[in-house]
Structures are given as structure tokens and as C-alpha cells.
Amino acid sequence: DQGVDTVPAHRRPPYLVAWSNKRQEFEACELEIKEHTEAVNAVAYFPDGTRLASASDDGTIKIIDMVSGEVVLELQGHEGEVMSVAVCRYSKDGKDCVRLVSGGADETVRVWDAKTGKCEQVMRGHGKAVTCVAVAPDGKSVVSGSEDTTLRLWSLETGVAIGSPVTGHSGPVYSVAW
């Protein structure tokens, strides 16, 4: 009954520290993950809670087993820092699958197969770094926010932008949610 439930991402040094919130004490660290070489910008749990995806300034996304702390898969493809990551479950040919969606300093949103690590789609349309991403509850679309002050909605089925960018922010967009 000591599952890891809370994982704060620290900007410096470049690692994750996990505590259990099942016990009402936070003095003892449950798990330290020191796999990135640069700052960790975002983390997202997998639906079953056994794995975690972390996005880093080192240009990688790492999928980490939350029991052993081992990296089970490393994703590379963004040019520069990976600013955000989200995990989504979807159904494909009747099978339950998991995807990752990431946003990076290279102004792209990328969709990854979480089992193989293959980049399935690259979505372009922002004019500056993509700082945040969130997947719709139905797993069919993603919203992204950017330093270009816009929000964009994307189809995860086609990789195409839905509608025009949402404008009106006076500064960068750092957080989105459904």
C-alpha cells in the first residue's frame, strides 16, 4: 500500500522525486529518478498508474516504471527542449492503446505510440515554443498553448488543426486543461 501518487517536477537539479501521499508524511523520498541530463519540465501518469512520462530540456521524453524507477522507453524527435507531455488512452481496432502527446521548443506538437516509442504525427502551426498540451477526455483531440500567445485545437485522428488559432492572450500560454 505504498504506491507513488505524487511526483513533483523540479526545475533544478534535473531529476524527479516521488513521495507517497498514502502515508501522511513527506519526509522520506520514495523514489528518485535521475535519468534526464537537463531540467524536467512536465510529467504525466499513465492511466494504470504504473508508468510516468517525463519531458525535459534534454530533448527527450522518458517513460519510467514507477516501481523500479527504470526507464523503459526513451522518445527522441523534438529539436530542442520538450516543454510538455500528456498521456491519453484510446481504442484502436478494439484494443485499448496509450498515446503520448508532447509539445516542444521546436514549435511542434507530436503524437507518440507509448508502446513502441514511434512518432505517429507531427503537427505544425504555432509560431513559437509549444508550452502545454492537454488531451480531450474522448481521446480524439488535443489542445496546445504556445509562447506565440495562441491556443490551437488538433484532431488526433488526422493530425490537422481544427479551426483557427484562438487569439487574445497578451502573453505566452503556459497551461491548458479540459
mmCIF file with all atom_site columns, C-alpha atoms in Angstrom:
data_model
loop_
_atom_site.group_PDB
_atom_site.id
_atom_site.type_symbol
_atom_site.label_atom_id
_atom_site.label_alt_id
_atom_site.label_comp_id
_atom_site.label_asym_id
_atom_site.label_entity_id
_atom_site.label_seq_id
_atom_site.pdbx_PDB_ins_code
_atom_site.Cartn_x
_atom_site.Cartn_y
_atom_site.Cartn_z
_atom_site.occupancy
_atom_site.B_iso_or_equiv
_atom_site.pdbx_formal_charge
_atom_site.auth_seq_id
_atom_site.auth_comp_id
_atom_site.auth_asym_id
_atom_site.auth_atom_id
_atom_site.pdbx_PDB_model_num
ATOM 1   C CA . ASP A 1 1   ? 0.000   0.000  0.000   1.00 0.00 ? 1   ASP A CA 1
ATOM 2   C CA . GLN A 1 2   ? 2.911   2.342  -0.754  1.00 0.00 ? 2   GLN A CA 1
ATOM 3   C CA . GLY A 1 3   ? 2.101   3.385  -4.314  1.00 0.00 ? 3   GLY A CA 1
ATOM 4   C CA . VAL A 1 4   ? 3.714   6.535  -5.615  1.00 0.00 ? 4   VAL A CA 1
ATOM 5   C CA . ASP A 1 5   ? 0.968   9.084  -6.129  1.00 0.00 ? 5   ASP A CA 1
ATOM 6   C CA . THR A 1 6   ? 2.621   12.485 -6.138  1.00 0.00 ? 6   THR A CA 1
ATOM 7   C CA . VAL A 1 7   ? 5.501   13.363 -8.410  1.00 0.00 ? 7   VAL A CA 1
ATOM 8   C CA . PRO A 1 8   ? 6.633   16.988 -8.357  1.00 0.00 ? 8   PRO A CA 1
ATOM 9   C CA . ALA A 1 9   ? 8.853   18.027 -11.256 1.00 0.00 ? 9   ALA A CA 1
ATOM 10  C CA . HIS A 1 10  ? 11.880  20.024 -10.121 1.00 0.00 ? 10  HIS A CA 1
ATOM 11  C CA . ARG A 1 11  ? 13.485  22.532 -12.472 1.00 0.00 ? 11  ARG A CA 1
ATOM 12  C CA . ARG A 1 12  ? 16.974  22.085 -10.904 1.00 0.00 ? 12  ARG A CA 1
ATOM 13  C CA . PRO A 1 13  ? 18.657  19.631 -10.482 1.00 0.00 ? 13  PRO A CA 1
ATOM 14  C CA . PRO A 1 14  ? 17.436  17.549 -13.453 1.00 0.00 ? 14  PRO A CA 1
ATOM 15  C CA . TYR A 1 15  ? 15.565  14.747 -11.730 1.00 0.00 ? 15  TYR A CA 1
ATOM 16  C CA . LEU A 1 16  ? 12.193  13.699 -10.372 1.00 0.00 ? 16  LEU A CA 1
ATOM 17  C CA . VAL A 1 17  ? 11.464  12.950 -6.757  1.00 0.00 ? 17  VAL A CA 1
ATOM 18  C CA . ALA A 1 18  ? 8.376   10.944 -5.760  1.00 0.00 ? 18  ALA A CA 1
ATOM 19  C CA . TRP A 1 19  ? 6.630   10.740 -2.416  1.00 0.00 ? 19  TRP A CA 1
ATOM 20  C CA . SER A 1 20  ? 3.747   8.564  -1.361  1.00 0.00 ? 20  SER A CA 1
ATOM 21  C CA . ASN A 1 21  ? 0.682   10.504 -0.334  1.00 0.00 ? 21  ASN A CA 1
ATOM 22  C CA . LYS A 1 22  ? -0.957  7.380  1.096   1.00 0.00 ? 22  LYS A CA 1
ATOM 23  C CA . ARG A 1 23  ? 1.082   7.996  4.217   1.00 0.00 ? 23  ARG A CA 1
ATOM 24  C CA . GLN A 1 24  ? 0.630   11.442 5.657   1.00 0.00 ? 24  GLN A CA 1
ATOM 25  C CA . GLU A 1 25  ? 4.359   12.086 5.885   1.00 0.00 ? 25  GLU A CA 1
ATOM 26  C CA . PHE A 1 26  ? 6.565   13.633 3.272   1.00 0.00 ? 26  PHE A CA 1
ATOM 27  C CA . GLU A 1 27  ? 9.999   13.472 4.898   1.00 0.00 ? 27  GLU A CA 1
ATOM 28  C CA . ALA A 1 28  ? 11.127  10.279 3.161   1.00 0.00 ? 28  ALA A CA 1
ATOM 29  C CA . CYS A 1 29  ? 11.564  10.160 -0.571  1.00 0.00 ? 29  CYS A CA 1
ATOM 30  C CA . GLU A 1 30  ? 10.015  7.046  -2.136  1.00 0.00 ? 30  GLU A CA 1
ATOM 31  C CA . LEU A 1 31  ? 11.803  7.185  -5.478  1.00 0.00 ? 31  LEU A CA 1
ATOM 32  C CA . GLU A 1 32  ? 14.446  9.360  -7.110  1.00 0.00 ? 32  GLU A CA 1
ATOM 33  C CA . ILE A 1 33  ? 14.700  9.282  -10.883 1.00 0.00 ? 33  ILE A CA 1
ATOM 34  C CA . LYS A 1 34  ? 17.902  10.797 -12.224 1.00 0.00 ? 34  LYS A CA 1
ATOM 35  C CA . GLU A 1 35  ? 17.673  9.853  -15.884 1.00 0.00 ? 35  GLU A CA 1
ATOM 36  C CA . HIS A 1 36  ? 17.476  13.288 -17.535 1.00 0.00 ? 36  HIS A CA 1
ATOM 37  C CA . THR A 1 37  ? 20.555  15.424 -18.095 1.00 0.00 ? 37  THR A CA 1
ATOM 38  C CA . GLU A 1 38  ? 18.681  18.752 -18.083 1.00 0.00 ? 38  GLU A CA 1
ATOM 39  C CA . ALA A 1 39  ? 15.651  20.247 -16.321 1.00 0.00 ? 39  ALA A CA 1
ATOM 40  C CA . VAL A 1 40  ? 12.378  18.306 -16.200 1.00 0.00 ? 40  VAL A CA 1
ATOM 41  C CA . ASN A 1 41  ? 9.519   20.474 -17.490 1.00 0.00 ? 41  ASN A CA 1
ATOM 42  C CA . ALA A 1 42  ? 6.466   18.224 -17.215 1.00 0.00 ? 42  ALA A CA 1
ATOM 43  C CA . VAL A 1 43  ? 5.284   14.814 -16.070 1.00 0.00 ? 43  VAL A CA 1
ATOM 44  C CA . ALA A 1 44  ? 2.163   12.742 -16.787 1.00 0.00 ? 44  ALA A CA 1
ATOM 45  C CA . TYR A 1 45  ? 0.974   9.458  -15.296 1.00 0.00 ? 45  TYR A CA 1
ATOM 46  C CA . PHE A 1 46  ? -0.199  6.579  -17.464 1.00 0.00 ? 46  PHE A CA 1
ATOM 47  C CA . PRO A 1 47  ? -3.847  5.587  -16.855 1.00 0.00 ? 47  PRO A CA 1
ATOM 48  C CA . ASP A 1 48  ? -2.909  2.472  -14.856 1.00 0.00 ? 48  ASP A CA 1
ATOM 49  C CA . GLY A 1 49  ? -0.526  4.450  -12.595 1.00 0.00 ? 49  GLY A CA 1
ATOM 50  C CA . THR A 1 50  ? 2.440   2.113  -13.142 1.00 0.00 ? 50  THR A CA 1
ATOM 51  C CA . ARG A 1 51  ? 4.385   4.354  -15.501 1.00 0.00 ? 51  ARG A CA 1
ATOM 52  C CA . LEU A 1 52  ? 5.180   8.012  -15.821 1.00 0.00 ? 52  LEU A CA 1
ATOM 53  C CA . ALA A 1 53  ? 6.225   10.111 -18.819 1.00 0.00 ? 53  ALA A CA 1
ATOM 54  C CA . SER A 1 54  ? 8.645   12.981 -18.221 1.00 0.00 ? 54  SER A CA 1
ATOM 55  C CA . ALA A 1 55  ? 9.542   15.795 -20.635 1.00 0.00 ? 55  ALA A CA 1
ATOM 56  C CA . SER A 1 56  ? 12.901  17.535 -20.386 1.00 0.00 ? 56  SER A CA 1
ATOM 57  C CA . ASP A 1 57  ? 15.137  20.297 -21.656 1.00 0.00 ? 57  ASP A CA 1
ATOM 58  C CA . ASP A 1 58  ? 17.500  17.494 -22.756 1.00 0.00 ? 58  ASP A CA 1
ATOM 59  C CA . GLY A 1 59  ? 15.151  16.963 -25.731 1.00 0.00 ? 59  GLY A CA 1
ATOM 60  C CA . THR A 1 60  ? 13.772  13.619 -24.565 1.00 0.00 ? 60  THR A CA 1
ATOM 61  C CA . ILE A 1 61  ? 10.638  12.093 -23.160 1.00 0.00 ? 61  ILE A CA 1
ATOM 62  C CA . LYS A 1 62  ? 11.309  9.200  -20.835 1.00 0.00 ? 62  LYS A CA 1
ATOM 63  C CA . ILE A 1 63  ? 8.781   6.567  -19.865 1.00 0.00 ? 63  ILE A CA 1
ATOM 64  C CA . ILE A 1 64  ? 9.608   5.382  -16.378 1.00 0.00 ? 64  ILE A CA 1
ATOM 65  C CA . ASP A 1 65  ? 8.448   2.323  -14.453 1.00 0.00 ? 65  ASP A CA 1
ATOM 66  C CA . MET A 1 66  ? 7.191   3.712  -11.138 1.00 0.00 ? 66  MET A CA 1
ATOM 67  C CA . VAL A 1 67  ? 8.122   0.620  -9.129  1.00 0.00 ? 67  VAL A CA 1
ATOM 68  C CA . SER A 1 68  ? 11.721  0.172  -10.240 1.00 0.00 ? 68  SER A CA 1
ATOM 69  C CA . GLY A 1 69  ? 12.463  3.737  -11.348 1.00 0.00 ? 69  GLY A CA 1
ATOM 70  C CA . GLU A 1 70  ? 13.929  2.334  -14.565 1.00 0.00 ? 70  GLU A CA 1
ATOM 71  C CA . VAL A 1 71  ? 13.483  3.990  -17.935 1.00 0.00 ? 71  VAL A CA 1
ATOM 72  C CA . VAL A 1 72  ? 11.515  1.571  -20.114 1.00 0.00 ? 72  VAL A CA 1
ATOM 73  C CA . LEU A 1 73  ? 11.465  3.753  -23.229 1.00 0.00 ? 73  LEU A CA 1
ATOM 74  C CA . GLU A 1 74  ? 13.125  6.965  -24.393 1.00 0.00 ? 74  GLU A CA 1
ATOM 75  C CA . LEU A 1 75  ? 11.489  9.081  -27.087 1.00 0.00 ? 75  LEU A CA 1
ATOM 76  C CA . GLN A 1 76  ? 13.508  11.426 -29.257 1.00 0.00 ? 76  GLN A CA 1
ATOM 77  C CA . GLY A 1 77  ? 12.313  13.601 -32.096 1.00 0.00 ? 77  GLY A CA 1
ATOM 78  C CA . HIS A 1 78  ? 11.806  17.144 -30.875 1.00 0.00 ? 78  HIS A CA 1
ATOM 79  C CA . GLU A 1 79  ? 14.542  19.556 -31.905 1.00 0.00 ? 79  GLU A CA 1
ATOM 80  C CA . GLY A 1 80  ? 15.411  21.166 -28.596 1.00 0.00 ? 80  GLY A CA 1
ATOM 81  C CA . GLU A 1 81  ? 13.566  21.181 -25.305 1.00 0.00 ? 81  GLU A CA 1
ATOM 82  C CA . VAL A 1 82  ? 10.397  19.178 -24.691 1.00 0.00 ? 82  VAL A CA 1
ATOM 83  C CA . MET A 1 83  ? 8.136   21.554 -22.786 1.00 0.00 ? 83  MET A CA 1
ATOM 84  C CA . SER A 1 84  ? 5.029   19.458 -22.118 1.00 0.00 ? 84  SER A CA 1
ATOM 85  C CA . VAL A 1 85  ? 3.624   15.943 -22.167 1.00 0.00 ? 85  VAL A CA 1
ATOM 86  C CA . ALA A 1 86  ? 0.187   14.363 -21.785 1.00 0.00 ? 86  ALA A CA 1
ATOM 87  C CA . VAL A 1 87  ? -0.962  10.743 -21.801 1.00 0.00 ? 87  VAL A CA 1
ATOM 88  C CA . CYS A 1 88  ? -4.179  9.530  -23.396 1.00 0.00 ? 88  CYS A CA 1
ATOM 89  C CA . ARG A 1 89  ? -5.953  6.215  -23.697 1.00 0.00 ? 89  ARG A CA 1
ATOM 90  C CA . TYR A 1 90  ? -7.821  5.379  -26.891 1.00 0.00 ? 90  TYR A CA 1
ATOM 91  C CA . SER A 1 91  ? -9.284  2.395  -28.691 1.00 0.00 ? 91  SER A CA 1
ATOM 92  C CA . LYS A 1 92  ? -7.767  1.118  -31.948 1.00 0.00 ? 92  LYS A CA 1
ATOM 93  C CA . ASP A 1 93  ? -9.235  -1.893 -33.717 1.00 0.00 ? 93  ASP A CA 1
ATOM 94  C CA . GLY A 1 94  ? -10.995 -2.821 -30.486 1.00 0.00 ? 94  GLY A CA 1
ATOM 95  C CA . LYS A 1 95  ? -7.761  -2.739 -28.461 1.00 0.00 ? 95  LYS A CA 1
ATOM 96  C CA . ASP A 1 96  ? -7.032  -0.363 -25.609 1.00 0.00 ? 96  ASP A CA 1
ATOM 97  C CA . CYS A 1 97  ? -3.951  1.703  -26.535 1.00 0.00 ? 97  CYS A CA 1
ATOM 98  C CA . VAL A 1 98  ? -1.982  4.550  -24.989 1.00 0.00 ? 98  VAL A CA 1
ATOM 99  C CA . ARG A 1 99  ? -0.500  7.558  -26.747 1.00 0.00 ? 99  ARG A CA 1
ATOM 100 C CA . LEU A 1 100 ? 1.691   10.379 -25.588 1.00 0.00 ? 100 LEU A CA 1
ATOM 101 C CA . VAL A 1 101 ? 1.298   13.914 -26.843 1.00 0.00 ? 101 VAL A CA 1
ATOM 102 C CA . SER A 1 102 ? 4.155   16.371 -26.414 1.00 0.00 ? 102 SER A CA 1
ATOM 103 C CA . GLY A 1 103 ? 4.906   19.997 -27.154 1.00 0.00 ? 103 GLY A CA 1
ATOM 104 C CA . GLY A 1 104 ? 8.354   21.396 -27.745 1.00 0.00 ? 104 GLY A CA 1
ATOM 105 C CA . ALA A 1 105 ? 10.565  24.383 -28.296 1.00 0.00 ? 105 ALA A CA 1
ATOM 106 C CA . ASP A 1 106 ? 10.644  23.365 -31.967 1.00 0.00 ? 106 ASP A CA 1
ATOM 107 C CA . GLU A 1 107 ? 7.061   24.751 -32.268 1.00 0.00 ? 107 GLU A CA 1
ATOM 108 C CA . THR A 1 108 ? 5.547   21.278 -32.816 1.00 0.00 ? 108 THR A CA 1
ATOM 109 C CA . VAL A 1 109 ? 3.019   19.010 -31.176 1.00 0.00 ? 109 VAL A CA 1
ATOM 110 C CA . ARG A 1 110 ? 3.994   15.353 -31.531 1.00 0.00 ? 110 ARG A CA 1
ATOM 111 C CA . VAL A 1 111 ? 1.951   12.200 -31.052 1.00 0.00 ? 111 VAL A CA 1
ATOM 112 C CA . TRP A 1 112 ? 3.763   9.034  -29.962 1.00 0.00 ? 112 TRP A CA 1
ATOM 113 C CA . ASP A 1 113 ? 2.827   5.378  -29.632 1.00 0.00 ? 113 ASP A CA 1
ATOM 114 C CA . ALA A 1 114 ? 3.570   4.765  -25.946 1.00 0.00 ? 114 ALA A CA 1
ATOM 115 C CA . LYS A 1 115 ? 4.320   1.077  -26.500 1.00 0.00 ? 115 LYS A CA 1
ATOM 116 C CA . THR A 1 116 ? 6.815   1.363  -29.366 1.00 0.00 ? 116 THR A CA 1
ATOM 117 C CA . GLY A 1 117 ? 8.020   4.959  -28.981 1.00 0.00 ? 117 GLY A CA 1
ATOM 118 C CA . LYS A 1 118 ? 7.293   5.653  -32.647 1.00 0.00 ? 118 LYS A CA 1
ATOM 119 C CA . CYS A 1 119 ? 6.332   9.219  -33.518 1.00 0.00 ? 119 CYS A CA 1
ATOM 120 C CA . GLU A 1 120 ? 2.985   8.903  -35.320 1.00 0.00 ? 120 GLU A CA 1
ATOM 121 C CA . GLN A 1 121 ? 2.276   12.551 -36.117 1.00 0.00 ? 121 GLN A CA 1
ATOM 122 C CA . VAL A 1 122 ? 3.974   15.934 -36.127 1.00 0.00 ? 122 VAL A CA 1
ATOM 123 C CA . MET A 1 123 ? 1.621   18.908 -36.005 1.00 0.00 ? 123 MET A CA 1
ATOM 124 C CA . ARG A 1 124 ? 2.890   22.322 -37.036 1.00 0.00 ? 124 ARG A CA 1
ATOM 125 C CA . GLY A 1 125 ? 1.147   25.661 -36.746 1.00 0.00 ? 125 GLY A CA 1
ATOM 126 C CA . HIS A 1 126 ? 2.470   27.537 -33.725 1.00 0.00 ? 126 HIS A CA 1
ATOM 127 C CA . GLY A 1 127 ? 4.976   30.340 -34.271 1.00 0.00 ? 127 GLY A CA 1
ATOM 128 C CA . LYS A 1 128 ? 6.931   29.777 -31.037 1.00 0.00 ? 128 LYS A CA 1
ATOM 129 C CA . ALA A 1 129 ? 7.531   27.024 -28.479 1.00 0.00 ? 129 ALA A CA 1
ATOM 130 C CA . VAL A 1 130 ? 4.573   24.804 -27.547 1.00 0.00 ? 130 VAL A CA 1
ATOM 131 C CA . THR A 1 131 ? 4.481   25.121 -23.761 1.00 0.00 ? 131 THR A CA 1
ATOM 132 C CA . CYS A 1 132 ? 1.458   22.986 -22.841 1.00 0.00 ? 132 CYS A CA 1
ATOM 133 C CA . VAL A 1 133 ? -0.783  20.243 -24.191 1.00 0.00 ? 133 VAL A CA 1
ATOM 134 C CA . ALA A 1 134 ? -3.940  18.515 -22.944 1.00 0.00 ? 134 ALA A CA 1
ATOM 135 C CA . VAL A 1 135 ? -5.918  15.665 -24.478 1.00 0.00 ? 135 VAL A CA 1
ATOM 136 C CA . ALA A 1 136 ? -9.716  15.662 -24.644 1.00 0.00 ? 136 ALA A CA 1
ATOM 137 C CA . PRO A 1 137 ? -11.428 13.080 -22.419 1.00 0.00 ? 137 PRO A CA 1
ATOM 138 C CA . ASP A 1 138 ? -12.627 11.172 -25.505 1.00 0.00 ? 138 ASP A CA 1
ATOM 139 C CA . GLY A 1 139 ? -9.023  10.944 -26.775 1.00 0.00 ? 139 GLY A CA 1
ATOM 140 C CA . LYS A 1 140 ? -9.912  12.400 -30.177 1.00 0.00 ? 140 LYS A CA 1
ATOM 141 C CA . SER A 1 141 ? -8.389  15.871 -29.947 1.00 0.00 ? 141 SER A CA 1
ATOM 142 C CA . VAL A 1 142 ? -5.666  17.826 -28.218 1.00 0.00 ? 142 VAL A CA 1
ATOM 143 C CA . VAL A 1 143 ? -5.354  21.485 -27.286 1.00 0.00 ? 143 VAL A CA 1
ATOM 144 C CA . SER A 1 144 ? -1.959  23.183 -27.299 1.00 0.00 ? 144 SER A CA 1
ATOM 145 C CA . GLY A 1 145 ? -0.781  26.502 -25.904 1.00 0.00 ? 145 GLY A CA 1
ATOM 146 C CA . SER A 1 146 ? 2.273   28.408 -27.009 1.00 0.00 ? 146 SER A CA 1
ATOM 147 C CA . GLU A 1 147 ? 4.656   31.250 -26.366 1.00 0.00 ? 147 GLU A CA 1
ATOM 148 C CA . ASP A 1 148 ? 3.124   32.746 -29.545 1.00 0.00 ? 148 ASP A CA 1
ATOM 149 C CA . THR A 1 149 ? 0.109   33.641 -27.300 1.00 0.00 ? 149 THR A CA 1
ATOM 150 C CA . THR A 1 150 ? -2.301  31.286 -29.096 1.00 0.00 ? 150 THR A CA 1
ATOM 151 C CA . LEU A 1 151 ? -4.226  28.100 -28.424 1.00 0.00 ? 151 LEU A CA 1
ATOM 152 C CA . ARG A 1 152 ? -4.767  25.527 -31.135 1.00 0.00 ? 152 ARG A CA 1
ATOM 153 C CA . LEU A 1 153 ? -7.105  22.559 -31.315 1.00 0.00 ? 153 LEU A CA 1
ATOM 154 C CA . TRP A 1 154 ? -5.917  19.467 -33.228 1.00 0.00 ? 154 TRP A CA 1
ATOM 155 C CA . SER A 1 155 ? -7.520  16.243 -34.366 1.00 0.00 ? 155 SER A CA 1
ATOM 156 C CA . LEU A 1 156 ? -5.594  13.236 -33.036 1.00 0.00 ? 156 LEU A CA 1
ATOM 157 C CA . GLU A 1 157 ? -7.139  11.121 -35.777 1.00 0.00 ? 157 GLU A CA 1
ATOM 158 C CA . THR A 1 158 ? -5.889  13.246 -38.691 1.00 0.00 ? 158 THR A CA 1
ATOM 159 C CA . GLY A 1 159 ? -3.213  15.499 -37.169 1.00 0.00 ? 159 GLY A CA 1
ATOM 160 C CA . VAL A 1 160 ? -4.925  18.519 -38.718 1.00 0.00 ? 160 VAL A CA 1
ATOM 161 C CA . ALA A 1 161 ? -5.745  21.753 -36.887 1.00 0.00 ? 161 ALA A CA 1
ATOM 162 C CA . ILE A 1 162 ? -9.447  22.210 -36.101 1.00 0.00 ? 162 ILE A CA 1
ATOM 163 C CA . GLY A 1 163 ? -10.493 25.765 -36.852 1.00 0.00 ? 163 GLY A CA 1
ATOM 164 C CA . SER A 1 164 ? -8.364  28.862 -36.474 1.00 0.00 ? 164 SER A CA 1
ATOM 165 C CA . PRO A 1 165 ? -5.953  29.587 -33.615 1.00 0.00 ? 165 PRO A CA 1
ATOM 166 C CA . VAL A 1 166 ? -7.547  31.089 -30.517 1.00 0.00 ? 166 VAL A CA 1
ATOM 167 C CA . THR A 1 167 ? -6.026  34.533 -30.025 1.00 0.00 ? 167 THR A CA 1
ATOM 168 C CA . GLY A 1 168 ? -6.420  37.290 -27.472 1.00 0.00 ? 168 GLY A CA 1
ATOM 169 C CA . HIS A 1 169 ? -3.840  36.423 -24.841 1.00 0.00 ? 169 HIS A CA 1
ATOM 170 C CA . SER A 1 170 ? -1.373  39.208 -24.157 1.00 0.00 ? 170 SER A CA 1
ATOM 171 C CA . GLY A 1 171 ? 1.436   36.793 -23.297 1.00 0.00 ? 171 GLY A CA 1
ATOM 172 C CA . PRO A 1 172 ? 2.527   33.181 -23.582 1.00 0.00 ? 172 PRO A CA 1
ATOM 173 C CA . VAL A 1 173 ? 0.063   30.402 -22.723 1.00 0.00 ? 173 VAL A CA 1
ATOM 174 C CA . TYR A 1 174 ? 1.550   28.116 -20.057 1.00 0.00 ? 174 TYR A CA 1
ATOM 175 C CA . SER A 1 175 ? -1.358  25.892 -19.076 1.00 0.00 ? 175 SER A CA 1
ATOM 176 C CA . VAL A 1 176 ? -4.316  24.205 -20.750 1.00 0.00 ? 176 VAL A CA 1
ATOM 177 C CA . ALA A 1 177 ? -6.858  21.673 -19.486 1.00 0.00 ? 177 ALA A CA 1
ATOM 178 C CA . TRP A 1 178 ? -10.105 20.017 -20.493 1.00 0.00 ? 178 TRP A CA 1
#
